[in-house]
């Protein structure tokens, strides 16, 4: 008897969007897992991996196969390549800047020039100036932020978490207002506004909020207890160690000059940072007198005081003190490994949520509830926050929110400048509060302080939110749509 091979065709699964319960459950599961996981101090990449399993299950229920989801997210992960390259460059930068003495030089003189009472204001101001000039909050945190954290670590009676909060909000200040910032550019582009009109409108919430933040930092500094005159013994020991390890010369600041110049002239940030790292490597080798092999090791594993022993006869790393080791033994590509893994998994999560339509379902319900100016601003804020939380990216949130709300603002008689401002008020910098986002991993690793510690001291961010909602309730600084039309008419008449 001849058996005939029977081939069974797979039944075609009908694809559908998730219902509101399914879409909402993905967010709730993510938040619950991270809440309890953070309490137990569990690994963030593992937690997002568990949450990813639930999203894959929801995708399967909606008719998507694993092959389809994997193919879609593969394309999504490609968009993470620029962020990955920046992480590589930052890891190299930190290790090489320690090796060359660039960061130690800032710390050495900063400890002697900046008082404990002014450390918070100084941290905010330096990071704000750097990020405004360069348009990069990540770069500001990796340079000015690390410098101020190093200075603060060398001071007694200084609230390190508060300094980290000041550094973070200072970096975000420039990210909101700089014409070089990618989020500022995206907010203007996605709402079809001139970037300088957007910055002018944006300043009406950011500048008052910054004044409030600085005022709080000033009060905290003035009211803080200090050690009195002179530097304490442990700080003097740290300065002595730095003096014996490194040579001080303006040449040592060249790597920083390269980064600032590259950022201001809008050169590719990754390339600029890599060039700066190479220059720092050469300075460490030829000027500081360290071994080339140690410099290459610093690029990957970070700088270590034991590298100094060969170049400085009589120096013993073990006797340098705990403060010096904590401050100097850092950097390198390996320090960014956790960020690499987390960003990769986060893009899987965001990709599947986007593919199955869960984001559209969640935000669609918000749009239906918008009836007044205040609810419009509130819905925009909630949408941006949800998108940042789901996707872990401010850029994605700004693009999607701009597309979704553009017509709604016009329909309600409001200029889309109000939309672009609201998106940045609540979106730019929000990723640094989300533990599973790239920024949520990056800032704690660079500043050396967990999100839960610096979160209470981000006063400017909270002030921006309050001011934005007060404007929405009262109508203050809310630009009507007619103002745009009148402006365009007057410009056309002049032409």
XYZ file of C-alpha atoms in Angstrom:
495
model
C 0.000 0.000 0.000
C 1.432 3.264 -1.052
C 1.382 6.010 1.575
C 0.964 9.502 0.316
C 2.757 12.249 2.199
C 0.281 14.717 3.429
C 1.366 18.254 3.874
C -0.653 20.414 6.156
C -0.703 24.081 5.462
C -0.504 26.350 8.443
C -3.758 28.147 9.013
C -3.504 31.833 8.230
C -3.814 33.777 11.466
C -5.823 36.960 11.319
C -3.901 39.896 12.692
C -5.635 42.401 14.911
C -4.815 45.258 17.210
C -4.739 44.481 20.927
C -7.731 45.588 22.931
C -7.286 48.201 25.638
C -6.861 45.559 28.365
C -4.111 43.752 26.446
C -2.291 46.989 25.550
C -2.550 48.318 29.094
C -1.422 45.017 30.591
C 1.913 45.268 28.757
C 2.661 48.584 30.469
C 1.369 47.429 33.863
C 3.440 44.236 33.788
C 6.536 46.276 32.897
C 5.983 48.764 35.727
C 5.148 46.114 38.339
C 8.151 43.959 37.481
C 10.495 46.927 37.614
C 9.009 48.273 40.827
C 9.464 45.060 42.774
C 12.659 44.187 40.937
C 14.259 47.502 41.882
C 13.279 46.978 45.524
C 15.178 43.681 45.440
C 18.061 45.308 43.519
C 17.667 42.883 40.611
C 19.327 43.260 37.213
C 17.514 45.740 34.928
C 18.272 43.839 31.666
C 16.835 40.649 33.196
C 13.692 42.497 34.327
C 13.045 44.000 30.902
C 13.636 40.537 29.428
C 10.855 39.108 31.614
C 8.545 41.973 30.568
C 9.432 41.277 26.931
C 8.091 37.730 27.249
C 4.657 39.093 28.146
C 4.646 41.494 25.173
C 5.596 38.621 22.848
C 2.656 36.659 24.250
C 0.301 39.604 23.569
C 1.721 39.829 20.037
C 1.056 36.114 19.501
C -2.543 36.549 20.718
C -2.939 39.341 18.157
C -1.943 37.005 15.316
C 1.771 37.750 14.933
C 4.312 34.943 14.696
C 7.682 35.094 16.448
C 9.386 35.253 13.037
C 7.344 38.345 12.102
C 8.052 40.068 15.411
C 11.749 39.228 15.217
C 12.034 40.569 11.669
C 10.307 43.836 12.599
C 12.401 44.396 15.727
C 15.590 43.647 13.799
C 14.868 46.736 11.707
C 14.046 48.647 14.881
C 17.349 47.727 16.510
C 19.220 49.159 13.530
C 18.055 52.591 14.661
C 19.892 51.997 17.952
C 23.262 51.880 16.174
C 24.023 55.605 16.736
C 23.317 55.261 20.470
C 25.493 52.144 20.627
C 28.369 53.940 18.917
C 28.065 56.843 21.354
C 28.310 54.407 24.270
C 31.507 52.946 22.815
C 32.967 56.424 22.392
C 31.963 57.496 25.915
C 33.560 54.387 27.418
C 36.802 55.124 25.557
C 36.546 58.809 26.472
C 36.232 58.241 30.226
C 39.100 55.771 30.370
C 41.408 57.926 28.237
C 40.564 61.180 30.040
C 41.508 59.565 33.331
C 44.705 58.211 31.757
C 45.670 61.641 30.359
C 44.804 63.524 33.553
C 42.079 65.663 31.914
C 39.340 64.894 34.435
C 41.766 64.708 37.405
C 43.024 68.212 36.529
C 39.504 69.639 36.695
C 38.979 67.897 40.007
C 42.332 69.056 41.409
C 41.680 72.738 40.778
C 37.895 72.549 41.163
C 38.117 71.282 44.743
C 40.257 74.285 45.630
C 38.126 76.863 43.787
C 34.525 75.714 44.358
C 33.223 75.880 47.920
C 30.823 73.374 49.443
C 28.096 76.019 49.616
C 28.274 76.669 45.861
C 28.792 73.123 44.605
C 25.120 72.558 43.674
C 24.752 75.845 41.792
C 28.136 75.315 40.117
C 27.178 71.781 39.031
C 23.927 72.979 37.453
C 25.540 76.013 35.795
C 28.550 74.186 34.313
C 26.435 71.357 32.877
C 23.837 73.834 31.572
C 26.473 75.953 29.823
C 28.138 72.913 28.282
C 24.900 71.311 27.080
C 23.575 74.611 25.671
C 26.784 75.191 23.720
C 27.033 71.622 22.448
C 23.411 70.454 22.331
C 24.202 67.136 23.996
C 23.053 66.216 27.489
C 24.944 62.901 27.340
C 28.163 64.676 26.440
C 27.582 67.261 29.159
C 27.094 64.554 31.784
C 30.171 62.662 30.576
C 32.410 65.725 30.831
C 31.122 68.562 33.012
C 28.966 66.139 35.040
C 31.778 63.732 35.820
C 34.053 66.652 36.723
C 31.557 68.106 39.201
C 30.820 64.679 40.693
C 34.558 64.205 41.180
C 34.858 67.565 42.923
C 31.849 66.773 45.119
C 33.260 63.366 46.060
C 36.375 65.090 47.384
C 34.328 67.383 49.638
C 32.978 66.441 53.069
C 29.361 67.166 54.043
C 28.215 67.349 50.411
C 25.041 65.563 49.326
C 26.334 63.545 46.364
C 22.819 62.644 45.197
C 21.855 66.331 45.127
C 24.950 67.158 43.050
C 23.976 64.390 40.609
C 20.468 65.882 40.379
C 21.949 69.317 39.675
C 24.246 67.863 36.997
C 21.365 65.978 35.393
C 18.972 68.942 35.235
C 21.769 71.246 34.086
C 22.479 68.867 31.213
C 18.760 68.702 30.362
C 18.483 72.534 30.393
C 20.669 72.792 27.302
C 19.032 69.766 25.713
C 15.727 71.662 25.818
C 16.960 75.052 24.582
C 20.015 74.476 22.406
C 19.466 74.794 18.627
C 22.069 72.009 18.309
C 20.038 69.548 20.403
C 18.465 66.633 18.534
C 15.317 66.730 20.712
C 14.898 70.484 20.126
C 15.260 69.959 16.380
C 12.840 67.000 16.393
C 10.197 68.867 18.403
C 10.281 71.751 15.923
C 10.341 69.524 12.835
C 7.544 67.177 13.936
C 5.240 70.183 14.522
C 6.461 72.085 11.410
C 7.699 75.084 13.399
C 10.784 77.239 13.029
C 13.369 76.024 15.529
C 14.066 79.492 16.926
C 10.346 80.222 17.354
C 10.143 76.938 19.227
C 13.128 77.815 21.455
C 11.652 81.248 22.230
C 8.322 79.678 23.240
C 10.110 76.877 25.095
C 12.102 79.369 27.180
C 8.870 80.599 28.810
C 8.674 77.392 30.831
C 12.325 76.319 31.039
C 13.952 79.576 32.190
C 11.529 80.235 35.101
C 11.885 76.572 36.110
C 15.683 76.861 35.988
C 15.546 79.963 38.211
C 13.448 78.020 40.713
C 15.871 75.085 40.618
C 18.931 77.309 41.117
C 17.189 79.109 43.986
C 16.557 75.787 45.740
C 20.169 74.686 45.189
C 21.354 78.032 46.553
C 19.246 77.683 49.695
C 20.422 74.096 50.169
C 24.043 75.195 49.822
C 23.791 78.140 52.176
C 21.966 76.132 54.829
C 24.303 73.130 54.597
C 26.809 72.585 57.400
C 30.449 72.941 56.396
C 33.776 72.011 57.879
C 34.796 75.630 58.378
C 38.081 77.012 57.084
C 40.536 74.846 55.220
C 40.192 71.518 53.488
C 39.724 68.340 55.546
C 42.471 65.747 55.858
C 40.985 63.203 53.442
C 40.591 65.885 50.756
C 44.175 67.053 51.267
C 45.286 63.431 50.908
C 43.353 63.147 47.636
C 44.925 66.338 46.290
C 48.363 65.064 47.295
C 47.687 61.787 45.460
C 46.529 63.594 42.326
C 49.604 65.820 42.460
C 51.923 62.838 42.719
C 50.192 60.871 39.948
C 49.680 63.525 37.259
C 51.550 66.472 35.744
C 49.516 69.658 35.365
C 49.648 71.650 32.153
C 47.109 73.369 29.920
C 47.985 70.726 27.307
C 46.059 68.200 29.405
C 42.813 70.068 28.594
C 43.231 69.565 24.828
C 40.909 66.484 24.724
C 38.110 68.597 26.237
C 38.722 71.414 23.746
C 38.385 68.911 20.897
C 34.993 67.699 22.164
C 33.636 71.221 22.687
C 34.851 72.383 19.259
C 33.405 69.317 17.540
C 30.034 69.754 19.240
C 29.770 73.491 18.514
C 30.702 72.973 14.851
C 28.239 70.040 14.648
C 30.795 67.408 13.749
C 29.745 63.739 14.235
C 29.815 63.273 18.019
C 31.091 59.691 17.938
C 33.991 60.587 15.654
C 34.886 63.646 17.722
C 34.889 61.687 20.974
C 37.039 58.941 19.470
C 39.551 61.520 18.212
C 39.558 63.106 21.666
C 40.192 59.682 23.232
C 43.150 59.052 20.911
C 44.639 62.487 21.702
C 44.160 61.792 25.416
C 45.918 58.450 24.959
C 48.901 60.198 23.374
C 49.008 62.806 26.169
C 48.960 60.086 28.800
C 51.757 58.216 27.084
C 54.111 61.047 26.010
C 53.401 63.739 28.623
C 52.301 61.798 31.708
C 54.817 59.033 30.945
C 52.446 56.074 31.314
C 52.854 52.822 29.369
C 51.050 52.456 26.019
C 49.797 49.004 27.049
C 48.165 50.565 30.131
C 46.541 53.208 27.932
C 44.995 50.587 25.663
C 43.807 48.707 28.751
C 42.274 51.932 30.082
C 40.237 52.264 26.875
C 38.600 48.895 27.507
C 38.760 48.194 31.255
C 39.167 51.741 32.558
C 42.001 53.569 34.274
C 43.562 52.013 37.374
C 46.027 53.567 39.819
C 48.226 50.488 39.551
C 49.150 51.717 36.057
C 50.979 54.626 37.694
C 53.480 52.539 39.661
C 55.781 51.965 36.676
C 55.870 55.647 35.710
C 56.173 57.122 39.219
C 58.922 55.383 41.241
C 57.953 55.109 44.869
C 54.231 55.440 44.231
C 52.161 52.593 45.729
C 48.557 52.397 44.512
C 47.371 50.541 47.625
C 48.416 53.503 49.784
C 46.610 56.119 47.689
C 43.458 55.983 49.793
C 39.899 54.855 49.175
C 38.759 58.288 47.887
C 41.420 58.324 45.151
C 40.639 54.776 44.043
C 36.897 55.465 43.906
C 37.477 58.637 41.935
C 40.115 57.474 39.451
C 39.578 53.731 38.908
C 36.816 54.032 36.301
C 35.922 54.385 32.614
C 36.495 52.034 29.703
C 34.270 50.258 27.211
C 33.461 47.446 29.642
C 31.725 49.947 31.958
C 29.123 50.475 29.214
C 28.298 46.776 28.752
C 25.131 46.934 30.855
C 23.880 49.877 28.785
C 24.527 47.941 25.575
C 22.454 44.965 26.683
C 19.624 47.058 28.068
C 19.272 49.251 24.979
C 19.178 46.133 22.781
C 16.383 44.536 24.816
C 14.475 47.833 25.128
C 14.312 48.189 21.370
C 12.846 44.679 21.157
C 10.152 45.688 23.650
C 9.372 48.995 21.907
C 9.433 47.391 18.454
C 6.832 44.748 19.288
C 4.605 47.277 21.072
C 4.718 49.463 17.970
C 4.239 46.582 15.509
C 1.107 45.159 17.113
C -0.473 48.617 17.510
C -0.445 48.716 21.323
C 0.881 52.291 21.402
C -1.843 53.495 19.019
C -4.533 51.813 21.141
C -3.299 53.384 24.378
C -2.975 56.908 23.009
C -6.192 56.726 21.006
C -8.204 56.564 24.222
C -6.492 59.706 25.475
C -7.420 61.701 22.369
C -11.096 60.837 22.814
C -11.137 62.457 26.277
C -9.721 65.821 25.121
C -12.342 68.575 25.354
C -10.562 71.612 26.852
C -7.214 73.387 26.585
C -6.060 71.927 29.897
C -7.024 68.351 28.979
C -5.265 68.805 25.626
C -1.999 69.803 27.314
C -2.441 67.071 29.918
C -3.163 64.426 27.261
C -0.069 65.528 25.309
C 2.035 65.256 28.462
C 0.685 61.808 29.329
C 1.197 60.618 25.743
C 4.834 61.717 25.709
C 5.490 60.116 29.096
C 3.860 56.835 28.015
C 5.851 56.764 24.770
C 9.121 57.474 26.571
C 8.322 54.776 29.133
C 7.395 52.232 26.479
C 10.096 53.044 23.934
C 12.789 54.329 26.279
C 13.522 57.131 23.814
C 12.599 60.819 23.866
C 13.189 61.064 20.113
C 10.586 58.419 19.238
C 8.097 60.001 21.658
C 8.525 63.473 20.145
C 8.039 62.249 16.582
C 4.928 60.143 17.293
C 3.279 62.735 19.556
C 3.854 65.515 17.042
C 2.212 63.495 14.299
C -0.756 62.487 16.471
C -1.606 65.884 17.978
C -0.780 68.406 15.245
C -4.312 68.645 13.836
C -5.937 68.484 17.273
C -4.167 71.682 18.386
C -5.244 73.502 15.226
C -8.782 72.186 15.636
C -8.896 73.689 19.144
C -7.493 77.049 17.992
C -4.003 76.682 19.460
C -0.654 77.219 17.776
C 1.398 74.066 17.364
C 4.199 75.906 19.184
C 2.247 74.987 22.308
C 2.458 71.360 21.196
C 6.204 71.425 20.538
C 6.796 73.114 23.910
C 4.637 70.638 25.808
C 6.378 67.707 24.147
C 9.746 68.984 25.321
C 8.454 70.055 28.747
C 7.447 66.479 29.551
C 9.478 64.424 27.064
C 13.015 65.793 26.980
C 14.849 64.412 29.994
C 12.076 61.998 30.988
C 14.104 59.008 29.774
C 16.629 59.693 32.537
C 13.882 58.861 35.046
C 13.019 55.527 33.382
C 15.269 52.700 34.688
C 14.870 50.505 31.575
C 15.736 53.228 29.052
C 19.169 53.904 27.605
C 19.356 57.236 29.446
C 18.099 55.557 32.616
C 21.179 53.358 32.539
C 23.595 55.902 31.091
C 23.230 58.730 33.620
C 23.512 56.572 36.770
C 26.563 54.811 35.334
C 28.280 58.080 34.391
C 27.317 60.078 37.494
C 27.749 57.111 39.838
C 24.372 57.676 41.542
C 21.191 55.581 41.033
C 18.025 57.181 39.657
C 16.185 56.734 42.956
C 18.882 58.827 44.669
C 19.078 61.808 42.285
C 15.357 61.837 41.378
C 14.251 63.954 44.402
C 16.745 66.707 43.484
C 15.708 67.320 39.861
C 13.862 70.502 40.849
C 13.947 72.164 37.430
C 12.182 69.215 35.797
C 9.331 69.285 38.301
C 9.041 73.065 38.093
C 8.737 72.864 34.299
C 5.831 70.437 34.620
C 4.002 72.607 37.157
C 4.528 75.793 35.138
C 3.317 74.096 31.940
C 0.101 72.931 33.616
C -0.492 76.346 35.230
C -0.140 77.975 31.817
C -2.654 75.488 30.432
C -5.177 76.240 33.184
C -4.836 80.045 33.065
C -4.043 80.611 29.397
C -0.837 82.478 30.277
C 1.859 82.159 27.580
C -0.459 80.011 25.441
C -0.163 81.106 21.837
C -3.429 81.037 19.836
C -3.543 79.813 16.265
C -4.596 83.275 15.013
C -1.270 84.700 16.120
C 0.489 82.391 13.673
C -1.809 83.420 10.826
C -1.341 87.143 11.550
C 2.432 86.701 11.668
C 2.508 84.937 8.311
C 0.234 87.615 6.761
C 2.456 90.442 7.999
C 5.566 88.658 6.702
C 3.875 88.196 3.329
C 2.867 91.894 3.181
C 6.425 92.991 3.958
C 7.744 90.755 1.233
